[in-house]
Structure formats: structure tokens, C-alpha cells
Coordinates of C-alpha atoms in Angstrom, one line a residue:
X1 CA 161.8 134.4 136.2
X2 CA 161.5 133.8 139.9
X3 CA 158.5 131.6 139.5
X4 CA 160.2 129.6 136.7
X5 CA 163.3 129.2 138.9
X6 CA 161.3 128.1 141.9
X7 CA 159.4 125.6 139.8
X8 CA 162.5 124.1 138.2
X9 CA 164.1 123.6 141.6
X10 CA 160.9 122.0 142.8
X11 CA 161.3 123.9 146.1
X12 CA 157.6 123.5 146.8
X13 CA 158.3 119.9 147.9
X14 CA 159.9 121.0 151.1
X15 CA 156.5 122.3 152.2
X16 CA 154.7 119.1 151.2
X17 CA 153.0 120.7 148.3
X18 CA 152.3 119.1 144.9
X19 CA 153.3 122.0 142.6
X20 CA 154.3 125.7 142.5
X21 CA 150.7 126.8 141.9
X22 CA 149.8 125.5 145.3
X23 CA 152.7 127.3 146.9
X24 CA 151.6 130.6 145.2
X25 CA 148.1 130.1 146.5
X26 CA 149.3 129.2 150.0
X27 CA 152.2 131.7 150.5
X28 CA 151.2 134.6 148.3
X29 CA 147.4 134.4 148.3
X30 CA 147.1 134.1 144.5
X31 CA 144.0 132.3 143.4
X32 CA 144.7 128.8 142.2
X33 CA 143.6 129.5 138.6
X34 CA 145.7 132.6 138.3
X35 CA 148.6 130.8 140.0
X36 CA 148.5 127.9 137.5
X37 CA 148.5 130.5 134.7
X38 CA 151.5 132.3 136.2
X39 CA 153.5 129.0 136.3
X40 CA 152.5 128.1 132.8
X41 CA 153.6 131.5 131.4
X42 CA 156.8 131.4 133.4
X43 CA 157.9 128.1 132.1
X44 CA 156.8 129.0 128.5
X45 CA 158.9 132.1 128.5
X46 CA 162.0 130.0 128.9
X47 CA 161.7 128.9 125.3
X48 CA 160.5 132.2 123.9
X49 CA 163.3 134.7 123.9
X50 CA 161.6 137.5 122.0
X51 CA 158.4 137.5 124.1
X52 CA 160.5 137.2 127.2
X53 CA 162.7 140.2 126.3
X54 CA 159.7 142.4 125.4
X55 CA 158.0 141.5 128.7
X56 CA 161.2 142.1 130.7
X57 CA 161.7 145.5 129.1
X58 CA 158.1 146.5 129.9
X59 CA 157.0 146.9 126.3
X60 CA 154.1 144.3 126.6
X61 CA 151.8 143.6 129.5
X62 CA 151.3 140.4 131.3
X63 CA 147.9 139.9 129.8
X64 CA 149.4 140.1 126.3
X65 CA 152.1 137.6 127.3
X66 CA 149.6 135.3 128.9
X67 CA 147.7 135.1 125.6
X68 CA 150.7 134.8 123.3
X69 CA 152.2 131.9 125.2
X70 CA 149.2 129.8 124.5
X71 CA 150.2 129.5 120.8
X72 CA 153.7 130.9 120.6
X73 CA 156.7 128.9 119.4
X74 CA 160.3 130.0 118.8
X75 CA 159.4 130.2 115.1
X76 CA 156.2 132.3 115.2
X77 CA 156.8 134.5 118.3
X78 CA 158.2 137.4 116.2
X79 CA 154.7 137.9 114.6
X80 CA 153.0 137.8 117.9
X81 CA 155.4 140.3 119.5
X82 CA 154.9 142.7 116.5
X83 CA 151.1 142.5 117.0
X84 CA 151.5 143.0 120.8
X85 CA 153.6 146.1 120.3
X86 CA 151.2 147.7 117.8
X87 CA 147.9 146.4 119.2
X88 CA 145.9 146.1 122.4
X89 CA 145.5 143.1 124.6
X90 CA 142.1 142.5 122.9
X91 CA 143.9 142.3 119.5
X92 CA 146.3 139.7 120.8
X93 CA 143.5 137.6 122.5
X94 CA 141.5 137.6 119.3
X95 CA 144.5 136.7 117.1
X96 CA 145.3 133.8 119.4
X97 CA 141.7 132.5 119.3
X98 CA 141.6 132.7 115.5
X99 CA 145.0 131.0 115.2
X100 CA 143.9 128.1 117.4
X101 CA 140.7 127.7 115.5
X102 CA 142.7 127.6 112.2
X103 CA 145.0 125.0 113.6
X104 CA 142.1 122.8 114.6
X105 CA 140.4 123.3 111.2
X106 CA 143.6 122.3 109.3
X107 CA 144.5 119.4 111.4
X108 CA 144.6 116.3 109.1
X109 CA 143.5 112.8 110.0
X110 CA 145.9 110.1 109.2
X111 CA 144.6 106.7 108.3
X112 CA 146.8 103.7 109.2
X113 CA 146.4 100.0 108.8
X114 CA 145.3 97.9 111.7
X115 CA 148.1 96.3 113.8
X116 CA 147.8 93.1 115.8
X117 CA 146.3 94.3 119.1
X118 CA 147.5 92.9 122.3
X119 CA 147.7 93.8 126.0
X120 CA 150.0 92.2 128.5
X121 CA 150.4 92.8 132.2
X122 CA 152.4 91.3 135.0
X123 CA 154.2 92.1 138.3
X124 CA 158.0 92.4 137.8
X125 CA 160.7 91.5 140.3
X126 CA 160.2 94.8 142.1
X127 CA 156.5 94.0 142.7
X128 CA 155.6 96.8 140.2
X129 CA 152.6 96.3 138.0
X130 CA 153.8 96.5 134.3
X131 CA 151.4 97.1 131.5
X132 CA 152.3 96.7 127.8
X133 CA 149.7 97.5 125.0
X134 CA 149.9 97.3 121.2
X135 CA 146.8 98.8 119.6
X136 CA 145.6 99.8 116.2
X137 CA 146.2 103.5 115.5
X138 CA 142.5 104.6 115.8
X139 CA 142.1 102.7 119.0
X140 CA 145.3 104.1 120.3
X141 CA 144.0 107.6 119.5
X142 CA 140.9 106.9 121.6
X143 CA 143.0 105.7 124.5
X144 CA 145.3 108.7 124.2
X145 CA 142.4 111.1 124.2
X146 CA 140.9 109.3 127.2
X147 CA 144.2 109.7 129.0
X148 CA 144.5 113.4 128.0
X149 CA 140.9 114.0 129.2
X150 CA 141.6 112.2 132.5
X151 CA 144.8 114.2 132.9
X152 CA 143.0 117.5 132.3
X153 CA 140.4 116.6 135.0
X154 CA 143.2 115.8 137.5
X155 CA 144.9 119.1 136.6
X156 CA 142.0 121.0 138.2
X157 CA 144.2 121.9 141.1
X158 CA 147.6 121.3 139.4
X159 CA 149.7 122.7 136.6
X160 CA 151.4 120.9 133.8
X161 CA 154.6 122.8 133.1
X162 CA 156.6 120.2 131.2
X163 CA 159.1 117.6 132.3
X164 CA 161.3 118.0 135.3
X165 CA 164.8 116.5 135.5
X166 CA 164.5 113.4 137.7
X167 CA 166.3 113.5 141.0
X168 CA 166.0 113.0 144.7
X169 CA 164.9 115.7 147.1
X170 CA 165.1 115.0 150.8
X171 CA 163.6 117.0 153.6
X172 CA 163.9 115.5 157.1
X173 CA 162.9 111.8 156.9
X174 CA 160.9 112.4 153.7
X175 CA 162.5 111.7 150.3
X176 CA 160.9 112.2 146.9
X177 CA 162.7 110.2 144.3
X178 CA 160.0 110.2 141.6
X179 CA 159.5 113.1 139.2
X180 CA 155.9 113.9 140.3
X181 CA 155.2 116.4 137.5
X182 CA 156.8 114.4 134.7
X183 CA 154.5 113.6 131.7
X184 CA 154.9 109.9 132.3
X185 CA 153.8 110.2 136.0
X186 CA 150.8 112.3 135.0
X187 CA 149.8 109.7 132.4
X188 CA 150.0 107.0 135.1
X189 CA 147.7 109.1 137.4
X190 CA 145.3 109.6 134.4
X191 CA 145.2 105.8 133.8
X192 CA 144.4 105.3 137.5
X193 CA 141.6 107.9 137.3
X194 CA 140.1 106.2 134.2
X195 CA 140.1 102.8 136.0
X196 CA 138.6 104.2 139.2
X197 CA 135.9 106.2 137.4
X198 CA 134.9 103.1 135.3
X199 CA 134.8 100.8 138.4
X200 CA 132.9 103.4 140.4
X201 CA 130.2 103.6 137.7
X202 CA 130.2 99.8 137.3
X203 CA 129.8 99.3 141.0
X204 CA 126.7 101.5 141.1
X205 CA 125.2 99.5 138.3
X206 CA 126.0 96.1 139.8
X207 CA 125.5 97.0 143.5
X208 CA 123.7 94.2 145.2
X209 CA 124.2 91.7 142.3
X210 CA 126.3 88.5 142.6
X211 CA 128.9 90.0 140.3
X212 CA 129.5 93.2 142.4
X213 CA 132.5 91.8 144.3
X214 CA 134.2 90.8 141.2
X215 CA 135.0 94.4 140.4
X216 CA 136.6 95.3 143.8
X217 CA 140.3 95.5 144.5
X218 CA 140.9 93.3 147.5
X219 CA 143.8 93.7 150.0
X220 CA 144.4 90.9 152.6
X221 CA 145.9 92.2 155.8
X222 CA 146.3 90.6 159.3
X223 CA 144.9 92.6 162.1
X224 CA 148.3 92.2 163.9
X225 CA 150.0 94.1 161.1
X226 CA 147.6 97.0 161.5
X227 CA 147.7 97.2 165.3
X228 CA 151.2 96.2 166.0
X229 CA 154.6 97.2 164.7
X230 CA 155.4 93.8 163.3
X231 CA 156.7 92.5 160.0
X232 CA 156.4 89.2 158.2
X233 CA 158.9 86.5 159.1
X234 CA 159.5 82.9 158.2
X235 CA 158.2 81.8 161.7
X236 CA 155.2 84.0 161.8
X237 CA 154.2 85.3 158.4
X238 CA 151.7 88.2 158.4
X239 CA 149.5 88.9 155.4
X240 CA 149.7 92.4 153.9
X241 CA 149.2 91.9 150.2
X242 CA 147.0 92.5 147.1
X243 CA 144.7 89.7 146.2
X244 CA 146.7 87.6 143.6
X245 CA 149.5 90.2 143.8
X246 CA 152.6 91.2 145.7
X247 CA 153.0 92.4 149.3
X248 CA 152.3 95.9 150.3
X249 CA 154.1 98.2 152.8
X250 CA 152.4 98.6 156.2
X251 CA 152.0 102.4 155.8
X252 CA 150.4 101.8 152.4
X253 CA 147.9 99.3 153.9
X254 CA 147.0 101.7 156.7
X255 CA 146.4 104.5 154.2
X256 CA 144.1 102.2 152.1
X257 CA 142.3 101.1 155.2
X258 CA 141.5 104.7 156.3
X259 CA 138.5 104.8 154.0
X260 CA 137.6 101.4 152.6
X261 CA 135.1 98.5 152.8
X262 CA 136.1 96.0 155.5
X263 CA 135.3 92.3 155.9
X264 CA 136.4 90.6 159.1
X265 CA 137.6 87.0 158.7
X266 CA 138.5 84.6 161.6
X267 CA 140.8 81.8 160.6
X268 CA 141.8 78.6 162.4
X269 CA 145.4 77.4 163.0
X270 CA 145.5 75.7 159.6
X271 CA 144.3 78.9 157.9
X272 CA 140.7 77.6 157.4
X273 CA 138.0 80.3 157.7
X274 CA 136.0 79.9 160.8
X275 CA 133.8 83.0 160.7
X276 CA 133.2 85.8 158.2
X277 CA 131.8 89.1 159.3
X278 CA 129.5 91.4 157.5
X279 CA 130.9 93.9 155.0
X280 CA 131.1 97.4 156.5
X281 CA 132.5 100.7 155.3
X282 CA 135.2 102.3 157.4
X283 CA 133.5 105.7 157.0
X284 CA 129.7 105.3 156.6
X285 CA 128.1 107.3 153.7
X286 CA 126.2 109.7 156.0
X287 CA 129.4 110.5 157.9
X288 CA 131.2 111.0 154.6
X289 CA 128.7 113.5 153.5
X290 CA 129.1 115.4 156.7
X291 CA 132.8 115.3 156.3
X292 CA 132.6 116.6 152.8
X293 CA 130.3 119.4 153.9
X294 CA 132.6 120.5 156.7
X295 CA 136.0 120.3 154.9
X296 CA 135.1 121.3 151.3
X297 CA 138.3 119.6 150.0
X298 CA 141.8 118.7 151.2
X299 CA 142.7 120.4 154.5
X300 CA 146.5 120.2 154.1
X301 CA 147.8 123.8 154.2
X302 CA 148.2 125.2 150.8
X303 CA 146.3 122.5 149.0
X304 CA 143.3 123.6 146.9
X305 CA 142.0 120.3 145.6
X306 CA 138.3 119.7 146.1
X307 CA 137.9 116.5 144.0
X308 CA 139.4 113.0 144.4
X309 CA 139.7 113.3 148.1
X310 CA 139.7 110.7 150.8
X311 CA 138.8 110.5 154.5
X312 CA 141.7 110.1 156.9
X313 CA 141.5 108.9 160.5
X314 CA 143.7 111.3 162.5
X315 CA 144.1 108.4 165.0
X316 CA 143.8 105.3 162.9
X317 CA 140.9 103.0 163.7
X318 CA 143.3 100.1 164.1
X319 CA 144.9 102.0 167.0
X320 CA 141.6 102.6 168.7
X321 CA 140.7 105.8 166.9
X322 CA 136.9 106.4 166.6
X323 CA 135.2 106.8 163.2
X324 CA 133.6 110.1 164.1
X325 CA 133.7 113.6 162.6
X326 CA 136.2 114.9 165.2
X327 CA 138.7 112.2 164.3
X328 CA 138.3 112.5 160.5
X329 CA 139.9 115.0 158.1
X330 CA 139.7 115.2 154.3
X331 CA 142.9 114.8 152.3
X332 CA 143.7 114.5 148.6
X333 CA 145.4 111.3 147.6
X334 CA 148.8 113.1 147.3
X335 CA 148.7 114.4 150.9
X336 CA 147.1 111.3 152.2
X337 CA 150.2 109.4 151.0
X338 CA 152.5 112.0 152.6
X339 CA 150.8 111.6 155.9
X340 CA 151.0 107.8 155.9
X341 CA 154.2 107.2 154.0
X342 CA 156.1 110.6 153.8
X343 CA 156.7 111.4 157.4
X344 CA 154.3 114.3 157.6
X345 CA 151.7 114.2 160.5
X346 CA 148.4 115.6 161.6
X347 CA 146.8 115.9 165.0
X348 CA 143.4 117.2 166.2
X349 CA 143.1 119.8 169.0
X350 CA 140.4 119.9 171.6
X351 CA 138.8 122.9 169.9
X352 CA 138.4 121.1 166.6
X353 CA 141.5 122.4 164.8
X354 CA 143.8 120.2 162.7
X355 CA 147.5 120.8 163.1
X356 CA 149.8 119.5 160.3
X357 CA 153.5 119.0 160.9
X358 CA 156.6 118.4 158.8
X359 CA 158.8 115.3 159.1
X360 CA 161.0 117.2 161.6
X361 CA 158.0 118.0 163.8
X362 CA 157.6 121.7 163.0
X363 CA 154.1 122.9 162.5
X364 CA 153.0 123.9 159.0
X365 CA 151.3 127.3 159.1
X366 CA 147.8 127.5 157.6
X367 CA 148.5 130.5 155.3
X368 CA 152.2 130.8 154.5
X369 CA 154.9 132.3 156.7
X370 CA 154.5 135.4 158.8
X371 CA 157.0 138.2 158.9
X372 CA 158.2 136.9 162.3
X373 CA 158.9 133.5 160.8
X374 CA 160.9 135.1 158.0
X375 CA 163.0 137.1 160.2
X376 CA 163.5 134.3 162.7
X377 CA 164.8 131.9 160.0
X378 CA 166.6 134.6 157.9
X379 CA 164.3 134.0 154.9
X380 CA 163.1 136.4 152.3
X381 CA 159.4 137.2 152.6
X382 CA 157.1 139.2 150.3
X383 CA 153.4 138.9 151.0
X384 CA 151.2 141.4 149.3
X385 CA 150.9 144.6 151.3
X386 CA 152.9 143.3 154.2
X387 CA 156.4 144.6 154.7
X388 CA 159.1 142.6 153.0
X389 CA 162.6 141.4 153.8
X390 CA 165.2 141.8 151.0
X391 CA 168.6 140.1 150.7
X392 CA 170.3 143.4 150.5
X393 CA 169.4 145.0 153.8
X394 CA 167.0 145.3 156.7
X395 CA 163.2 145.0 156.5
X396 CA 161.7 147.7 154.1
X397 CA 158.8 150.0 154.9
X398 CA 156.3 148.7 152.4
X399 CA 156.0 146.1 149.6
X400 CA 156.5 148.5 146.7
X401 CA 159.9 149.5 148.1
X402 CA 160.8 145.8 148.5
X403 CA 159.8 145.1 144.9
X404 CA 161.7 148.1 143.5
X405 CA 164.8 147.0 145.3
X406 CA 164.5 143.5 144.0
X407 CA 164.0 144.7 140.4
X408 CA 166.9 147.0 140.7
X409 CA 169.1 144.1 141.8
X410 CA 167.9 141.9 138.9
X411 CA 168.0 144.6 136.1
X412 CA 169.8 147.8 137.2
X413 CA 169.6 149.2 133.6
X414 CA 165.9 148.8 133.3
X415 CA 163.9 152.0 133.0
X416 CA 160.1 151.9 132.8
X417 CA 157.9 155.0 132.5
X418 CA 154.3 155.7 131.6
X419 CA 154.9 155.3 127.8
X420 CA 157.0 152.1 127.9
X421 CA 154.1 149.6 127.5
X422 CA 151.8 152.0 125.5
X423 CA 150.8 150.2 122.3
X424 CA 151.4 151.8 118.9
X425 CA 147.8 151.2 117.6
X426 CA 146.4 154.3 115.7
X427 CA 142.9 152.9 115.2
X428 CA 143.5 151.1 111.9
X429 CA 141.7 147.8 111.2
X430 CA 143.6 144.7 112.3
X431 CA 144.4 142.2 109.5
X432 CA 144.2 138.9 111.4
X433 CA 144.4 136.8 108.2
X434 CA 147.8 138.3 107.3
X435 CA 149.1 137.7 110.8
X436 CA 147.9 134.1 110.9
X437 CA 149.5 133.4 107.4
X438 CA 152.7 134.8 108.7
X439 CA 152.7 132.6 111.8
X440 CA 151.8 129.5 109.7
X441 CA 154.6 130.2 107.2
X442 CA 157.2 130.6 109.9
X443 CA 156.0 127.5 111.7
X444 CA 156.1 125.4 108.5
X445 CA 159.5 126.7 107.6
X446 CA 160.9 125.8 111.0
X447 CA 159.3 122.3 110.7
X448 CA 160.8 121.8 107.3
X449 CA 164.2 122.9 108.5
X450 CA 164.0 120.5 111.5
X451 CA 163.3 117.6 109.0
X452 CA 166.2 118.6 106.9
X453 CA 164.1 119.4 103.8
X454 CA 164.1 122.8 102.0
X455 CA 160.9 124.7 102.2
X456 CA 159.2 125.5 98.9
X457 CA 156.5 127.7 100.4
X458 CA 156.7 131.4 100.0
X459 CA 155.8 133.5 102.9
X460 CA 153.5 136.5 102.9
X461 CA 154.8 140.0 102.4
X462 CA 155.1 141.6 105.8
X463 CA 156.1 145.1 106.7

């Protein structure tokens, strides 16, 4: 319940993290895979009252609940709870696997007529790229599967827990107005990943050929814009724009220039090119390999992303910062954007450490908050075997006492003993076919009811 509440409120944003799973990994030391599962289960239980009640009362274990929530719906959860009460975790896991296989086997393929295919794209009045596509059903299915696959790849260090209510969350000078975890936002990230992956593969094939430059995204920016705090004006316009596209914010350009291919161009008073320099990479390949070997992923506290990372100049090269290992740090695209455009900061110490700060200047601890931090700020803290601080009184002696006090406050009438979660299995053979038929019957009946049509199917006899 606490994890679901934390995720709904998107409280992880105040720490500059992308999702609740990262917070659990950073603050509580829970492995990222297990943390993502905890968030998924927590949000799933909100729509599954029977499973949630059985879990809250201690009748079923977390391992059973984790398995059931992979296939459970409000219609079929009663069958799953019955199996969980009378069977072991192995029984539940096996039933879920068989049910998912049955769903895939029975999935029908619908054939539709071709539609007029068309793709339109343009920049709107807000300089946002707008894409409209109308595709035949089978081509649309391919695109959808590609987006789903790209989204799953991007979810390597994230968790998809369903839509969040849009709103604005502010912390210091940083404001988040976009629902980062909404399905629409994730599909946009997946589309970007598809395009980048395709262009990366294409550039490897065409590298050194005359057509190589045709597949690069070009951004024009004046050196004065990078090195000085100046903006475009009618008297002295400064370039900071996408090739054949709209203008870009200065912080966005500086982020893109952190790790990109650069071409110097000297222009005359009339704008005619006088000298064109050689193409160079901001971070050479050999240095990028050393950076990857040293950092092993994003270095932002709490972030566990190891793929789709970028090199960041702690002191930007446009401000005189050197492109050397001591001045470079690896960041994922999410935290790279926060550093340049979200008010967060990073500095390098003389002994090679990187210190990350919030928009208000406070340092972000590397591994969550210590007990001293919790007491100093009057916050609640529960970290494994460390002593905890509860809302109801002074610091407790150990973590188990803190947890018992918290549970007593949440559910004072809850009594759990050694036999509460003991399954009622007596060794008889499990009839998976009967359970699957029951789940399918209940799901079909709920679907028919939602469509407003009476169900003619007869369910299996259950005891």
C-alpha cells in the first residue's frame, strides 16, 4: 500500500529519479528487478480487491500474489485466490504459466481491409514536431509491435505501472509538467528509440560514403550562444536551431553538444562560409570506451540504467572544460536532461568523485538518507537493519520493532500467526484445466456484461 501510494504521488520526482523502482533501489537497497516487480504488484492490487484482502490478512504470501497479478482481473481473481489458499506457490506459478499459454494459443487474428496509407508530419505553432499516420491494419500491427518492443527495451531500468494523472510537480527551480510515466509518453520514447536504432545501424553501413551525412540530425548553433549568456534579438540574431526546423533552447543545445559530432564553420559578414573545419567528435571513441568501462552506466544517485547513456562534460567544453576522463561523467538521457534543463547540478572533486546537487543546492546522497539526515529533517526512515524513526514516537531500537509499530497503526485488528498463511493442500493432484476453464468463463462473462450482451456460455461446475 505504501509503495502504491508513493508511486501515485510521484514523490520520487523530488529526488530527481525517473520512477519508484529507482527510489526503492537507491533508498532501500532493493535490487532493481525486484523493485520493479514490487511497484507492478502494488499498482495491480489496487484493482484486485480479493487478492489484496487475502494478502493483507496474511493468508497468501507475496510470491503467490506476485504470480497472480500477472494474469488476474477483477473477474477471474476469485479462482486464483481459491487456488492460492489451497495450493503452494508452485501451484500458483504453474497455473499462471498455463493460463498465459492458453491465452496466446486462443488469440484470434482479425483480417481487415486495406485503408489508404498516409503519413504527415509538421512543426506546429509551439515548435513541436507533430506526426500523423494512417496505416493498413496489418502494417499498423507491425508498427505497434515495434513500439511495444522498443518500450520493453527502454523499460530495462524502469517500470510501467499504468497512467498517472497529469499535473505539475515543482521542487526548487525544477518543474515537471509532463506525465513522464504515461503510456503516451512511453510510446514517444519508444518511437525515438526506434529511429535512433535504425539511424545508428544505417550510419555504420554508410560510414564513409557520400550519403552518410544525409542521415544525421543537424543543429546549427553560434559559438556565442554556447559560450555567452546571450539570446537572439532583431539586431543580432544568434543561431540555435534544428536544420530546417524550429529554434532550440540554449540548455537543450548545450546538452546535445556534450557528446556529438562537431563541424566548425567560419562565416563572413554577409553569412557566406569562409572556412569549414574538419568533422570531429566531442568525445573520441577511445575516450568513450574508457568512460563506459569506468562508470558502467548512469552515475546519478539512485539510477540503475546501463544502456542508452550519454557522456556529459562536468564543465562544458564551450566554457573551457577539457574533454578528458576527469571532466566526463556518464548519464542516462533522463538525468542528462535534468542536469542541463532541470536545475540539478554535478561537480567533480579533486579526488575524482562526482557530487550531484538538487536545484536548491543541497547534495544528493549516493545511497539514500542516513539516520542523521532523517532525524535532522524530521523525516521517517526505515532502511533494512538500521534503526527506524516512526511517526508515533522516538527512534526505535531495531527495524522489526519499527515495522510492527507501523503495521499496528495501519491495521490494529490484524493478527498473524504461524498458521495464517499455511496452504490447505493435502497432497491431491491439481486440476489445472478446471481452474483455467473457470478463469476463462468468468472473464468471458465479464466481457459480455461490459458489452451489454447476455452471456450464453455455461461455466464449469466448481466446488
